[in-house]
Coordinates of C-alpha atoms in Angstrom, one line a residue:
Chain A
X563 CA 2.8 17.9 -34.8
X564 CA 1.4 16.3 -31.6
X565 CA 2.2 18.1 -28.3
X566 CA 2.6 14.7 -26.4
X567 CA 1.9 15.3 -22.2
X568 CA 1.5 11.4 -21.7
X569 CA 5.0 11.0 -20.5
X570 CA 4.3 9.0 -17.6
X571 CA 2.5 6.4 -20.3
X572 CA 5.8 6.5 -22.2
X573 CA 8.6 8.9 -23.6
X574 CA 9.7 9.4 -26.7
X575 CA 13.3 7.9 -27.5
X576 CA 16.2 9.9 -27.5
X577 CA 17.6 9.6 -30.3
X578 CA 20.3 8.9 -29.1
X579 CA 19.2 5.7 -27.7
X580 CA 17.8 4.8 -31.5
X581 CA 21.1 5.4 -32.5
X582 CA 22.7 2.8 -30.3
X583 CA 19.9 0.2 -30.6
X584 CA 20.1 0.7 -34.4
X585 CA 23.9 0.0 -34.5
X586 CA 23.2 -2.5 -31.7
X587 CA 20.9 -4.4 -34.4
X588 CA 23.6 -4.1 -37.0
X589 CA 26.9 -5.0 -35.5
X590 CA 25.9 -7.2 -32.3
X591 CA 23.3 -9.6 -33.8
X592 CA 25.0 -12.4 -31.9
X593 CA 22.5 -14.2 -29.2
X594 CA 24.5 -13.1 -26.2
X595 CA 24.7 -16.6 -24.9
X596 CA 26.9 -17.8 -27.6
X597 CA 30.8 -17.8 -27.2
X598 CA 32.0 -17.3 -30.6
X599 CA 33.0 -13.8 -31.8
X600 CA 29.3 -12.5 -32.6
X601 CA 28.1 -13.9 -29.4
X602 CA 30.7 -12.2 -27.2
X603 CA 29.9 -8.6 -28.9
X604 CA 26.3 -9.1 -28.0
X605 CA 27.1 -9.5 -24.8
X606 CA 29.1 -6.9 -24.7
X607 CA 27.0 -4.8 -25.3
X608 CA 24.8 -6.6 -22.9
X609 CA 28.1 -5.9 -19.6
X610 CA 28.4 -2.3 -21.2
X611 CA 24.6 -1.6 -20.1
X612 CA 24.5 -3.4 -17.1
X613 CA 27.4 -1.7 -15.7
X614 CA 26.1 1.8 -16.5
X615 CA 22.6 0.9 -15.0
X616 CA 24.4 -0.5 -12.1
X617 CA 26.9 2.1 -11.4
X618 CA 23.8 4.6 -11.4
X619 CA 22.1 2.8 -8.6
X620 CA 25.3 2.3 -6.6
X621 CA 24.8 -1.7 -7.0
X622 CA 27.0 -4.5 -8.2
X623 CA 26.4 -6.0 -11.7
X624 CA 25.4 -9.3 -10.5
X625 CA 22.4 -7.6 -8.9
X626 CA 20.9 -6.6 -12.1
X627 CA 18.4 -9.3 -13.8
X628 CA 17.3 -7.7 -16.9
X629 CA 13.5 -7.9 -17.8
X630 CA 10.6 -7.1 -20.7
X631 CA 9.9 -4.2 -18.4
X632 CA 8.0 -2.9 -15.1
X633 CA 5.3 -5.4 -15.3
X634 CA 8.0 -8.3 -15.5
X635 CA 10.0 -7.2 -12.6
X636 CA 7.7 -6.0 -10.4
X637 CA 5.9 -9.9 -10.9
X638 CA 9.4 -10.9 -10.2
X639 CA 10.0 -9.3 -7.1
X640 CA 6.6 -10.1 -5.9
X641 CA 6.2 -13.9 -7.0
X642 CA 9.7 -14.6 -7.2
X643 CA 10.2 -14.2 -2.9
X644 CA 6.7 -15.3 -2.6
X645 CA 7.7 -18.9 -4.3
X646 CA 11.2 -19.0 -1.9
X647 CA 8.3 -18.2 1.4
X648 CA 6.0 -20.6 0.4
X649 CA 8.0 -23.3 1.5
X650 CA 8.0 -22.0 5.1
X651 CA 4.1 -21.8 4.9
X652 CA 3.6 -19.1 3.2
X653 CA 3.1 -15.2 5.1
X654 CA 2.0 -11.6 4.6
X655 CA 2.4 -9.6 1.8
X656 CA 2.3 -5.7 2.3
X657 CA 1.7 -3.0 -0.3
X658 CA -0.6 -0.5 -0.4
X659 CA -3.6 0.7 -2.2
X660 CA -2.5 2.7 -5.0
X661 CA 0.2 0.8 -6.4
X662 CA 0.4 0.4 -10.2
X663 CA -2.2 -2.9 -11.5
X664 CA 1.6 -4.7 -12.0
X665 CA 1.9 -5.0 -8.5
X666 CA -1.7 -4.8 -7.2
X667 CA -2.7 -7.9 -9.4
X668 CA 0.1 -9.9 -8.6
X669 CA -0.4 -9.7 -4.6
X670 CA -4.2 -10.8 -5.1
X671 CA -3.2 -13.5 -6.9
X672 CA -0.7 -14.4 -4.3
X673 CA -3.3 -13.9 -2.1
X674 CA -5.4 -17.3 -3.8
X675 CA -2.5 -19.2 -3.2
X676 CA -2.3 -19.0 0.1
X677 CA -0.6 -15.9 1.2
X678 CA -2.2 -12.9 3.0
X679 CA -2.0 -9.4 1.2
X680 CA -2.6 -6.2 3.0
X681 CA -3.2 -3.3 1.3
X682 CA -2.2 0.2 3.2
X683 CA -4.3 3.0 3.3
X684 CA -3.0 6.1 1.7
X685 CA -4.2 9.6 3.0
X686 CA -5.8 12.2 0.9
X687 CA -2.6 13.2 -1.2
X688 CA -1.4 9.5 -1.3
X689 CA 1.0 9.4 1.0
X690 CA 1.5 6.2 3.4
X691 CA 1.8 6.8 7.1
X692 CA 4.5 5.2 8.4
X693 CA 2.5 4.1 11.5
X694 CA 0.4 2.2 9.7
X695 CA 3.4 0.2 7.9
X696 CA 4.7 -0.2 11.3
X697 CA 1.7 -1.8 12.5
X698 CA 1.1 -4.3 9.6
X699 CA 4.3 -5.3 10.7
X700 CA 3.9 -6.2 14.0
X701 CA 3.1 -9.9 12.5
X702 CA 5.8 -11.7 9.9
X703 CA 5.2 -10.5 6.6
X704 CA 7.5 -11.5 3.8
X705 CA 7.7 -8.5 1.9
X706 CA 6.3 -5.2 1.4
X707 CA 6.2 -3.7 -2.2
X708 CA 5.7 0.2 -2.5
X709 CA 6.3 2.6 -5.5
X710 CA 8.6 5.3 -4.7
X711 CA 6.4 7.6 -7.3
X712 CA 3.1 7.1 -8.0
X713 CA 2.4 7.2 -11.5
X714 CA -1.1 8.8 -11.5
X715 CA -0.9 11.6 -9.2
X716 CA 2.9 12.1 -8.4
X717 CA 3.1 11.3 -4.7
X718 CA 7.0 10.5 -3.7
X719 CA 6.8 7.7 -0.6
X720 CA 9.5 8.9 2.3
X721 CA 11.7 5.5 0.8
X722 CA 14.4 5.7 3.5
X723 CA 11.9 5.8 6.3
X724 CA 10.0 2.8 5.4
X725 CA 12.4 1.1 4.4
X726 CA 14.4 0.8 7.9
X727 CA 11.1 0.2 9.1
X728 CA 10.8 -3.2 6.7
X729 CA 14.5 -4.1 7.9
X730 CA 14.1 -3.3 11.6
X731 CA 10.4 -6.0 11.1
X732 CA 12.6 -8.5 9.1
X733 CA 10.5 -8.0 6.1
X734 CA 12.1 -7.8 2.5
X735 CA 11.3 -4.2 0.9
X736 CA 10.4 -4.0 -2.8
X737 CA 10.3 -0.6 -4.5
X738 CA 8.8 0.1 -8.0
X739 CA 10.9 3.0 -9.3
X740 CA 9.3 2.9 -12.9
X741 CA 8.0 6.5 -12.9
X742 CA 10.8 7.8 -10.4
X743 CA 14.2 6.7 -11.7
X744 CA 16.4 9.7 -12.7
X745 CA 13.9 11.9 -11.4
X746 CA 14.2 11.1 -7.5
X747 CA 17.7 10.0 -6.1
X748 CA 17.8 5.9 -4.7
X749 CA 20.1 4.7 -3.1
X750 CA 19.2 1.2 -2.6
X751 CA 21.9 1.2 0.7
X752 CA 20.4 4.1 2.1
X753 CA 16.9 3.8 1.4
X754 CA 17.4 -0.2 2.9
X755 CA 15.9 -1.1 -0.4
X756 CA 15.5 -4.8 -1.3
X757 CA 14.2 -5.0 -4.9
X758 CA 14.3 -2.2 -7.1
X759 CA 11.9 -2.4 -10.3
X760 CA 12.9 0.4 -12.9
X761 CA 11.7 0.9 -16.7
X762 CA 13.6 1.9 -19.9
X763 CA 10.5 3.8 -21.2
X764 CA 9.9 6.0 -18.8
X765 CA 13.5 7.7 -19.5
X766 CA 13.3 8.1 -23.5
X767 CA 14.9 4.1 -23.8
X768 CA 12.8 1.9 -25.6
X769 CA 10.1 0.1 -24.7
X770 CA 10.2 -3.8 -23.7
X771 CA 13.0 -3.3 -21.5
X772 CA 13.0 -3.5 -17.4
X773 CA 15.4 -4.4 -15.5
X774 CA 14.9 -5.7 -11.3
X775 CA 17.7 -4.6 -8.9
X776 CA 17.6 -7.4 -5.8
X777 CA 19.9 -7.7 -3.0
X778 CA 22.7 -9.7 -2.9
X779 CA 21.2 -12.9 -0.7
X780 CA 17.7 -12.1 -1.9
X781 CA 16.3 -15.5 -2.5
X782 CA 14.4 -15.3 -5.6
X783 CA 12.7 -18.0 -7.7
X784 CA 12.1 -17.3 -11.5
X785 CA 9.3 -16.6 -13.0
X786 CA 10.4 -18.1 -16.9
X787 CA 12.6 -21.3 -16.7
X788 CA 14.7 -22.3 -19.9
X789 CA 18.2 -21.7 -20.9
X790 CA 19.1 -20.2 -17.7
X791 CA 19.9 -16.7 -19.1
X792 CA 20.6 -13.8 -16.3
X793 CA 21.8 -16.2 -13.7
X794 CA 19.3 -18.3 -14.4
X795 CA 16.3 -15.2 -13.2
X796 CA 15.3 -15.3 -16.2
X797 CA 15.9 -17.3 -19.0
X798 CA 15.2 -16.4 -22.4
X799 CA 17.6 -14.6 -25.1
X800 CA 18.5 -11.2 -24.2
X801 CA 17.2 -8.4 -26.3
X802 CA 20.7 -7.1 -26.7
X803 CA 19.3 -4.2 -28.9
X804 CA 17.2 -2.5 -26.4
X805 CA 19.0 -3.2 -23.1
X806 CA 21.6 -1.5 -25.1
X807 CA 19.3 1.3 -25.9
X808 CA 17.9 0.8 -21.6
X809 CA 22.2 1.7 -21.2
X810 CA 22.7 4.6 -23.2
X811 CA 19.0 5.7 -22.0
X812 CA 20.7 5.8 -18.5
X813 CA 24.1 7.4 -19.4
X814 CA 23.0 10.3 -21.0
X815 CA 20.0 10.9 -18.3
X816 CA 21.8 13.4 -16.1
X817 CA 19.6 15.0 -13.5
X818 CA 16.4 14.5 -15.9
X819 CA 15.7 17.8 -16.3
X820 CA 13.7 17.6 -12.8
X821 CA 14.3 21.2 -12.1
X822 CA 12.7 22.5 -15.5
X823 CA 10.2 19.8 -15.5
X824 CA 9.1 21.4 -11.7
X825 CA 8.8 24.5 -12.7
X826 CA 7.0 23.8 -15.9
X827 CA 4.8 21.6 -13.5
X828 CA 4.1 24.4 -11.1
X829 CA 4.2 27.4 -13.3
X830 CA 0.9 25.1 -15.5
X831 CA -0.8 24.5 -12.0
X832 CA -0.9 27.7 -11.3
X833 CA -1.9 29.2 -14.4
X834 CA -4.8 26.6 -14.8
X835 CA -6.0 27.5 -10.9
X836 CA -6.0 31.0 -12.5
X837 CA -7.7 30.7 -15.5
X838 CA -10.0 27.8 -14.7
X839 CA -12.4 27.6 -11.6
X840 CA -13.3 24.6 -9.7
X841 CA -9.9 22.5 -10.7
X842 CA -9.1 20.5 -7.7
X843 CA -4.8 19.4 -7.8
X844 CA -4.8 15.6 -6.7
X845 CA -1.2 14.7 -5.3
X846 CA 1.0 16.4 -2.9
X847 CA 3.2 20.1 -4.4
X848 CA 6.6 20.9 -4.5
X849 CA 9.2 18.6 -3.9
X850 CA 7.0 15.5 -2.7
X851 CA 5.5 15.5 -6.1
X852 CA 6.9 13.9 -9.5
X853 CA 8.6 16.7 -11.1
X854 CA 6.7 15.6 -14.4
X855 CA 3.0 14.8 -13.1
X856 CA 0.1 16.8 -12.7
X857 CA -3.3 15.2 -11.9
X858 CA -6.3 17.5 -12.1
X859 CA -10.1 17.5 -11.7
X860 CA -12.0 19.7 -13.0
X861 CA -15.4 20.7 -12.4
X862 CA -18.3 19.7 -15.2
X863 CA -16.0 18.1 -17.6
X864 CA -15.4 14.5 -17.5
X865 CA -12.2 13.6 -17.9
X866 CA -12.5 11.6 -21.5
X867 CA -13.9 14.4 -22.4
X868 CA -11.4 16.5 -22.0
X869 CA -8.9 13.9 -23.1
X870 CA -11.0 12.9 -26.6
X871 CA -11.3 17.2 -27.3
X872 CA -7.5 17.7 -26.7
X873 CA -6.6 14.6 -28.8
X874 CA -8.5 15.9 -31.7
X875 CA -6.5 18.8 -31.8
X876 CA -3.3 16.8 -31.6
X877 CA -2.4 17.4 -27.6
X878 CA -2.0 13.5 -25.7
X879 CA -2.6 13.7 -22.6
X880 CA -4.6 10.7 -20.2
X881 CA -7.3 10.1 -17.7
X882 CA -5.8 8.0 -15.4
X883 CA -2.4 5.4 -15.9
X884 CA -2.4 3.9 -19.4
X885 CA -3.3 0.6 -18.6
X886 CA -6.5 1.5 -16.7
X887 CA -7.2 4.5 -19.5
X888 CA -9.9 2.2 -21.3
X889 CA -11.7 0.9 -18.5
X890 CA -14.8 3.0 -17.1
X891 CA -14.0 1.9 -13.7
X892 CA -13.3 5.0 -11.7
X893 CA -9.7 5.5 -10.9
X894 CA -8.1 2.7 -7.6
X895 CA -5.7 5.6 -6.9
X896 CA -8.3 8.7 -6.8
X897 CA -11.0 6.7 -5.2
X898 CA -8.1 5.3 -2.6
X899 CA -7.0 9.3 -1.6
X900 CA -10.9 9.8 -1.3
X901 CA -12.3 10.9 -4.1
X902 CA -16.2 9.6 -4.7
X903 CA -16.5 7.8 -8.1
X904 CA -18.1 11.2 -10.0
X905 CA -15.3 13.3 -9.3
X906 CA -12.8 10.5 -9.9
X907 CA -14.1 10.6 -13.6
X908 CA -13.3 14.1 -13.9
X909 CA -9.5 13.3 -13.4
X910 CA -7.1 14.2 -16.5
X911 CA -3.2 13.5 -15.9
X912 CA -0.7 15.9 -17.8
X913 CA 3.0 14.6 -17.7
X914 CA 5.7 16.1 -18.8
X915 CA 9.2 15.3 -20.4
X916 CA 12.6 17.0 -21.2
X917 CA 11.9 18.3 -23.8
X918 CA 8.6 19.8 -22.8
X919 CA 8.2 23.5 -23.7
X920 CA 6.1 26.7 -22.3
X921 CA 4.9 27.2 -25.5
X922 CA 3.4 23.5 -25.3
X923 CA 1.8 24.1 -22.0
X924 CA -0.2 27.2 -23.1
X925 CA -1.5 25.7 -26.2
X926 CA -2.7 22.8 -23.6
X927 CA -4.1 25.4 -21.5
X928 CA -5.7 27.2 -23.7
X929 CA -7.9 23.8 -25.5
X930 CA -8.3 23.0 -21.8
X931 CA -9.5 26.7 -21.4
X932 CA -12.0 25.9 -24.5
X933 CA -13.0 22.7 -23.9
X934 CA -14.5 23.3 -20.3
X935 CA -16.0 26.4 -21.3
X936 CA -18.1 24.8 -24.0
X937 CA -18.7 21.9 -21.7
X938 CA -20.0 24.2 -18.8
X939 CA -22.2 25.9 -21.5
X940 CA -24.2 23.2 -22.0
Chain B
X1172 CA 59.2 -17.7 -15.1
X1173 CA 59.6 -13.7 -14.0
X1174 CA 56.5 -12.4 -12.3
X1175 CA 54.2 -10.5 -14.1
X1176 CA 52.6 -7.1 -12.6
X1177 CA 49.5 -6.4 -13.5
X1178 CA 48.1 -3.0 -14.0
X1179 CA 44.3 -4.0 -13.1
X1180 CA 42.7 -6.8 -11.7
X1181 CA 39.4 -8.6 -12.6
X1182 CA 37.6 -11.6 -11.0
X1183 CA 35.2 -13.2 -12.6
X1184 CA 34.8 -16.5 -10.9
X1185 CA 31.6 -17.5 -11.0
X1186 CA 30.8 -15.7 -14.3
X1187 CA 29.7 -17.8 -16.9
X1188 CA 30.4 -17.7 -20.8
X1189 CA 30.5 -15.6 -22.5
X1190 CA 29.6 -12.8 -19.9
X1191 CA 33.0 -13.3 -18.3
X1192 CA 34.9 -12.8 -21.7
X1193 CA 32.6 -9.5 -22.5
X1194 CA 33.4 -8.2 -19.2
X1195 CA 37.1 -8.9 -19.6
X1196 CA 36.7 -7.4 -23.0
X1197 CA 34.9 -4.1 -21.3
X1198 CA 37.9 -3.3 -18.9
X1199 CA 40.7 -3.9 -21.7
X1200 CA 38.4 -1.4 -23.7
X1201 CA 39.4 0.9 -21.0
X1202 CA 43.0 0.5 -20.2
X1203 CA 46.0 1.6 -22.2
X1204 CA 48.1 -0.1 -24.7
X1205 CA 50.8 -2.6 -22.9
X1206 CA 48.8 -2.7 -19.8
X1207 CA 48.0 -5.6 -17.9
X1208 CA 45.6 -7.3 -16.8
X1209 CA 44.7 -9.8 -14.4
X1210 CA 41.9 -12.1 -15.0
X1211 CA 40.9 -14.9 -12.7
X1212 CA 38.2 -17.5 -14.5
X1213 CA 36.8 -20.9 -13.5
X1214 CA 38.0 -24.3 -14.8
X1215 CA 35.9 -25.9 -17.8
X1216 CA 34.2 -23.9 -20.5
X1217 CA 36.1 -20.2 -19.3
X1218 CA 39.1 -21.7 -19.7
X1219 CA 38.7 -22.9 -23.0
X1220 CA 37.0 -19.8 -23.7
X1221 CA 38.2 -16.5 -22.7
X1222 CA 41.5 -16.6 -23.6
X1223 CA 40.2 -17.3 -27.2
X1224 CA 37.6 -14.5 -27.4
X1225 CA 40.5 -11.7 -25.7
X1226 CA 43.3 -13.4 -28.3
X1227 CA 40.7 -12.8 -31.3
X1228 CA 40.1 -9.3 -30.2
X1229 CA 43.9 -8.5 -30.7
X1230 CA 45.0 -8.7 -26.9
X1231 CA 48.0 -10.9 -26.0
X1232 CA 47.9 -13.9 -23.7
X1233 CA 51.3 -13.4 -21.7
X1234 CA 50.6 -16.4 -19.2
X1235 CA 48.2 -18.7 -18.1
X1236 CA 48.2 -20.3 -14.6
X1237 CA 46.2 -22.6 -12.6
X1238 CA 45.2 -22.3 -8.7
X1239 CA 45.1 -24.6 -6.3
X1240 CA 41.4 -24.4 -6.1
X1241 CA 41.6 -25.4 -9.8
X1242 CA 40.8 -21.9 -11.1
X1243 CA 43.2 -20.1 -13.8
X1244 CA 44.9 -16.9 -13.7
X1245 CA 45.4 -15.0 -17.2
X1246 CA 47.3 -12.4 -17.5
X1247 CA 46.5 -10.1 -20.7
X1248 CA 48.5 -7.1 -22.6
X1249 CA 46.2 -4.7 -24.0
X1250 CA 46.7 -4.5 -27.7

């Protein structure tokens, strides 16, 4: 049985949520853009999870567009006010540098076509300074997009804060809640949130399945044209199945588990400090972290290392975000907090789920424990 | 024609098909048998179409009538 700590890569489905996309399969097979009796089900089904997800981020239904996932809303956000600026000449786009390559890509591209990205500096436990949002803008900037979690080392952004400091400058504030939602409270009025990009896989929902809060008055231009499907965001027929699953992934999340996942979290960190020297925690502790993440380098042992020994003995865990996982470039995120390129190979990232256990933990530990001793032997 | 008071109230102007039939079809789920309620739909297609797909779930169509802005009230009984 694989001890799986790769939960920020994905979660396991509840079952739950198979459950509902199973019977979601069966009895609402209807494309949800027909009217007849099958049609009307699927869409159903379709209302019934908008209105959970919706309710849960304390925004009307009609500023929900469903998605694929992350990836597709956060290009959404992004491109979608960028196509709306561009006929006022274009402007500044504002993130920062250690957003997730979903947002990161799509502002460099933006940047060939004529807008001007800007990419924040983040101190040495990834946090942004205000100041320095402030600053960037002093000059007309069409919008700033910022994770409210970072996925590789766990750093929560102070949303609230630079949010009313994107309204106060008139710029549109995008946040990508993929590896925060249900584990840090939003509250898109509070936090004067814009865009909200959140992920069904991330909270045991399947994957395939995003969904892109946005303002009502947001001007937003497509990124798929077609049949006009979500108000005609994004065209294309809904996968009633799994944004029935993304629902029911939503309405039976609760608080998470954030308070056992942070003490798992912590209780680990310090048992690895304990047992292992020379491990160096990237990220922030306590409540400014993910309650799920832990990002470690460790002395002598490269991270792949590390991750191909544990992996042979049936325990996931990654170096870096999935996506970047197979490249040998050193991580954007470590090498952005400071790290120098040798020690940002030594990164391994351990995250946890709701149903992680103690007993998991140690087991992790201890191949950790083994791995690095043989490694240091050497 | 005696007037009608409805128990719950639902405006879905603006809402195409068949979104504004599922939502209708949501908040019935969730109301009590001989309830009422009020639905306010566009002219065109929603017309012809949600009192249909509420009928063919087992609701009841008590009236129907038009606005002066050319949109239709429906008011529904929960079966």
């Amino acid at each position: 049985m694989t001890i799986y700590l790769d939960n920020a890569a994905t979660t396991r489905p509840d079952p739950a949520v198979v459950a509902v996309i199973v019977a979601a399969m069966r009895a609402s097979h209807g494309n949800a853009s027909s009217v007849h009796g099958s049609g009307v089900r699927a869409a159903m089904a379709l209302e019934r999870a908008r209105a959970t997800i919706s309710a849960r981020l304390g925004c009307r239904s009609d500023e929900l567009v469903f998605t694929s996932g992350g990836t597709e809303s956060n290009n959404l956000a992004l491109k979608g006010v960028a196509a709306r600026q561009a006929a006022r000449g274009g402007g500044r786009i504002v993130t920062t540098r250690i957003e997730h390559p979903s947002v990161a890509r799509p502002v460099e591209w933006l940047g060939e076509q004529g807008f001007e990205p800007e990419f924040l500096q983040v101190d040495d436990r990834g946090f942004v300074d205000p100041d320095d949002l402030r600053k960037a803008l002093r000059r007309k900037t069409a919008i700033v997009s910022i994770a409210q979690g970072n996925g590789e080392v766990g750093t929560i952004q102070a949303i609230a804060e630079l949010g009313a400091i994107c309204r106060a400058a008139g710029a549109l504030f995008h946040v990508d809640a993929s590896q925060s939602y249900t584990k840090v409270p939003v509250d898109v009025d509070a936090g004067s949130v814009d865009l909200l990009t959140i992920s069904a896989h991330k909270i045991h929902g399947p994957l395939g399945v995003g969904a892109l809060y946005f303002r009502r008055g947001v001007a937003l231009d497509p990124l798929l044209h077609g049949g006009g499907h979500e108000g005609g965001l994004r065209s294309g027929s809904s996968n009633v199945p799994g944004i029935a699953g993304f629902g029911k992934a939503v309405e039976i999340a609760g608080d998470a588990g954030v308070a056992e996942m942070a003490r798992l979290r912590d209780r680990f960190i310090g048992e690895v400090r304990e047992r292992i020297s020379g491990v160096l925690l990237n990220g922030p502790t306590g409540e400014h972290r993910l309650c799920n993440n832990i990002n470690l380098c460790i002395d002598g042992v490269e991270g792949r290392t590390l991750q191909a020994d544990l992996s042979r003995r049936g325990i996931a865990i990654s170096t870096g975000s999935a996506c970047s996982s197979t490249v040998r470039t050193p991580s954007e995120v470590l090498t952005a907090m400071g790290l120098d390129e040798q020690k940002a190979h030594t990164a391994v990232r351990i995250t946890l789920s709701k149903w992680t256990t103690e007993a998991e933990l140690d087991q992790a530990l201890a191949a950790i424990e083994e791995t690095v001793e043989r490694e240091r032997g050497r | 024609m005696s007037e009608l008071k409805a128990d719950e109230e639902i405006d879905l102007t603006g809402v195409p098909c068949p979104q504004n039939a599922a939502r209708a079809l949501l908040r019935l789920e969730t109301m009590e048998t001989g309830e009422l309620l009020r639905i306010v739909i566009d002219d065109g297609e929603p017309i012809e179409q949600v009192p249909n797909s509420v009928t063919e779930e087992g609701h009841a169509l008590r009236r129907r009538d038009q606005l002066g802005d050319g949109r239709w009230v429906l008011f529904i009984e929960v079966a």
